[in-house]
Structure formats: C-alpha cells, structure tokens
PDB file of C-alpha atoms in Angstrom:
ATOM      1  CA  MET A   1      56.058 -34.922 -77.517  1.00  0.00           C
ATOM      2  CA  TRP A   2      58.070 -32.186 -75.515  1.00  0.00           C
ATOM      3  CA  GLN A   3      58.870 -33.448 -71.602  1.00  0.00           C
ATOM      4  CA  LEU A   4      59.426 -30.786 -68.457  1.00  0.00           C
ATOM      5  CA  ARG A   5      61.497 -33.148 -66.478  1.00  0.00           C
ATOM      6  CA  SER A   6      62.857 -31.710 -62.676  1.00  0.00           C
ATOM      7  CA  TYR A   7      66.380 -30.329 -63.716  1.00  0.00           C
ATOM      8  CA  ASN A   8      69.439 -31.638 -62.745  1.00  0.00           C
ATOM      9  CA  SER A   9      72.352 -30.382 -64.276  1.00  0.00           C
ATOM     10  CA  GLU A  10      74.899 -34.028 -63.998  1.00  0.00           C
ATOM     11  CA  HIS A  11      71.909 -35.752 -65.878  1.00  0.00           C
ATOM     12  CA  PHE A  12      70.833 -33.072 -67.944  1.00  0.00           C
ATOM     13  CA  TRP A  13      74.456 -32.277 -69.482  1.00  0.00           C
ATOM     14  CA  GLY A  14      75.420 -36.282 -69.734  1.00  0.00           C
ATOM     15  CA  GLY A  15      72.226 -37.197 -71.853  1.00  0.00           C
ATOM     16  CA  ASN A  16      70.574 -38.563 -69.403  1.00  0.00           C
ATOM     17  CA  TYR A  17      67.270 -37.692 -69.189  1.00  0.00           C
ATOM     18  CA  HIS A  18      65.961 -40.891 -68.012  1.00  0.00           C
ATOM     19  CA  LEU A  19      66.921 -39.892 -64.497  1.00  0.00           C
ATOM     20  CA  MET A  20      65.500 -36.682 -64.116  1.00  0.00           C
ATOM     21  CA  GLU A  21      61.850 -37.083 -62.684  1.00  0.00           C
ATOM     22  CA  LEU A  22      59.348 -36.442 -65.244  1.00  0.00           C
ATOM     23  CA  VAL A  23      57.129 -33.663 -64.219  1.00  0.00           C
ATOM     24  CA  MET A  24      54.748 -33.527 -67.227  1.00  0.00           C
ATOM     25  CA  GLU A  25      54.527 -34.024 -71.680  1.00  0.00           C
ATOM     26  CA  VAL A  26      52.742 -31.560 -73.995  1.00  0.00           C
ATOM     27  CA  ALA A  27      52.740 -32.311 -77.689  1.00  0.00           C
ATOM     28  CA  VAL A  28      53.873 -28.811 -78.577  1.00  0.00           C
ATOM     29  CA  GLU A  29      57.096 -27.293 -77.686  1.00  0.00           C
ATOM     30  CA  PRO A  30      56.272 -24.961 -74.208  1.00  0.00           C
ATOM     31  CA  ASP A  31      57.085 -21.297 -74.428  1.00  0.00           C
ATOM     32  CA  THR A  32      60.351 -20.634 -72.464  1.00  0.00           C
ATOM     33  CA  ASP A  33      59.467 -17.302 -71.800  1.00  0.00           C
ATOM     34  CA  CYS A  34      57.493 -18.238 -69.244  1.00  0.00           C
ATOM     35  CA  ILE A  35      56.724 -19.888 -65.356  1.00  0.00           C
ATOM     36  CA  TYR A  36      54.883 -22.568 -66.121  1.00  0.00           C
ATOM     37  CA  GLU A  37      52.348 -23.691 -62.978  1.00  0.00           C
ATOM     38  CA  ILE A  38      52.093 -27.575 -63.106  1.00  0.00           C
ATOM     39  CA  GLY A  39      49.765 -29.292 -60.531  1.00  0.00           C
ATOM     40  CA  GLY A  40      49.672 -26.029 -57.901  1.00  0.00           C
ATOM     41  CA  LYS A  41      53.425 -25.789 -58.082  1.00  0.00           C
ATOM     42  CA  THR A  42      55.134 -23.219 -59.613  1.00  0.00           C
ATOM     43  CA  TYR A  43      58.300 -23.699 -61.995  1.00  0.00           C
ATOM     44  CA  ARG A  44      60.728 -21.881 -64.451  1.00  0.00           C
ATOM     45  CA  TRP A  45      62.451 -23.339 -67.156  1.00  0.00           C
ATOM     46  CA  CYS A  46      66.585 -23.613 -66.463  1.00  0.00           C
ATOM     47  CA  SER A  47      67.885 -25.987 -69.901  1.00  0.00           C
ATOM     48  CA  ILE A  48      66.653 -27.172 -73.317  1.00  0.00           C
ATOM     49  CA  SER A  49      67.152 -29.594 -75.638  1.00  0.00           C
ATOM     50  CA  PRO A  50      65.169 -29.455 -78.641  1.00  0.00           C
ATOM     51  CA  VAL A  51      66.731 -31.948 -80.295  1.00  0.00           C
ATOM     52  CA  ASN A  52      65.506 -34.165 -77.443  1.00  0.00           C
ATOM     53  CA  LYS A  53      63.095 -32.409 -77.083  1.00  0.00           C
ATOM     54  CA  VAL A  54      63.513 -31.970 -73.064  1.00  0.00           C
ATOM     55  CA  ILE A  55      62.864 -29.021 -70.660  1.00  0.00           C
ATOM     56  CA  GLY A  56      64.803 -29.417 -67.368  1.00  0.00           C
ATOM     57  CA  ILE A  57      62.390 -27.216 -64.836  1.00  0.00           C
ATOM     58  CA  LYS A  58      63.176 -26.350 -61.230  1.00  0.00           C
ATOM     59  CA  GLU A  59      60.238 -25.277 -58.872  1.00  0.00           C
ATOM     60  CA  ILE A  60      60.216 -21.811 -57.127  1.00  0.00           C
ATOM     61  CA  SER A  61      58.352 -20.501 -54.710  1.00  0.00           C
ATOM     62  CA  VAL A  62      56.816 -17.161 -55.385  1.00  0.00           C
ATOM     63  CA  ASN A  63      56.350 -14.485 -52.440  1.00  0.00           C
ATOM     64  CA  CYS A  64      52.983 -12.785 -52.385  1.00  0.00           C
ATOM     65  CA  ASP A  65      54.086 -10.156 -50.213  1.00  0.00           C
ATOM     66  CA  PRO A  66      56.959  -8.920 -51.439  1.00  0.00           C
ATOM     67  CA  GLU A  67      58.527  -5.650 -49.375  1.00  0.00           C
ATOM     68  CA  GLU A  68      59.374  -3.550 -52.777  1.00  0.00           C
ATOM     69  CA  GLU A  69      57.686  -2.593 -55.554  1.00  0.00           C
ATOM     70  CA  SER A  70      59.713  -1.617 -59.393  1.00  0.00           C
ATOM     71  CA  ASP A  71      58.930   1.852 -60.787  1.00  0.00           C
ATOM     72  CA  TYR A  72      56.424  -0.276 -63.314  1.00  0.00           C
ATOM     73  CA  GLU A  73      54.306  -1.097 -60.302  1.00  0.00           C
ATOM     74  CA  PHE A  74      55.692  -4.396 -61.450  1.00  0.00           C
ATOM     75  CA  LYS A  75      55.972  -6.808 -57.850  1.00  0.00           C
ATOM     76  CA  CYS A  76      58.609  -9.196 -58.055  1.00  0.00           C
ATOM     77  CA  PRO A  77      57.993 -12.999 -57.519  1.00  0.00           C
ATOM     78  CA  TYR A  78      61.816 -13.936 -56.098  1.00  0.00           C
ATOM     79  CA  CYS A  79      62.084 -11.224 -53.417  1.00  0.00           C
TER      80      CYS A  79
END
C-alpha cells in the first residue's frame, strides 16, 4: 500500500514517516503529475520515497477567481 502523508521535510528526509500525519492509503502508485483532491481538500505532492511507498503531500488552496489568464486560456490556480 502507498501512503500519502502530510509533508514535513525534517521527518521525510530523516525517514520518520510515521511522525507525519497519514492522509490516505492507496493500493497503486499515485500519479505525481497531478493534484489530489482528498476529503474536500486539495493537495500537491512534494516528495516521494518509492522504496518506502510514501508520498509527502501539502495542502494548497485554489483561487477560483484569478486576476489573469494565460495566452492559452488556462486560469492559473495559484494566482
């Protein structure tokens, strides 16, 4: 099982994954090219440990009313 845990750089790089809050467990390796929506919250991945099957994720907030649009009509979720 893969674990998605709230990212803490000190715990992650120290190998103390059990000290990071478990957000979710999944059977297959999650796609790291996407943003996760879990329990009504939005997360992005920060670090991955394939050997330990742990992905460190951070909660983000999405601005639904961006001030600018890109040339490709894509609204930036971070603006």
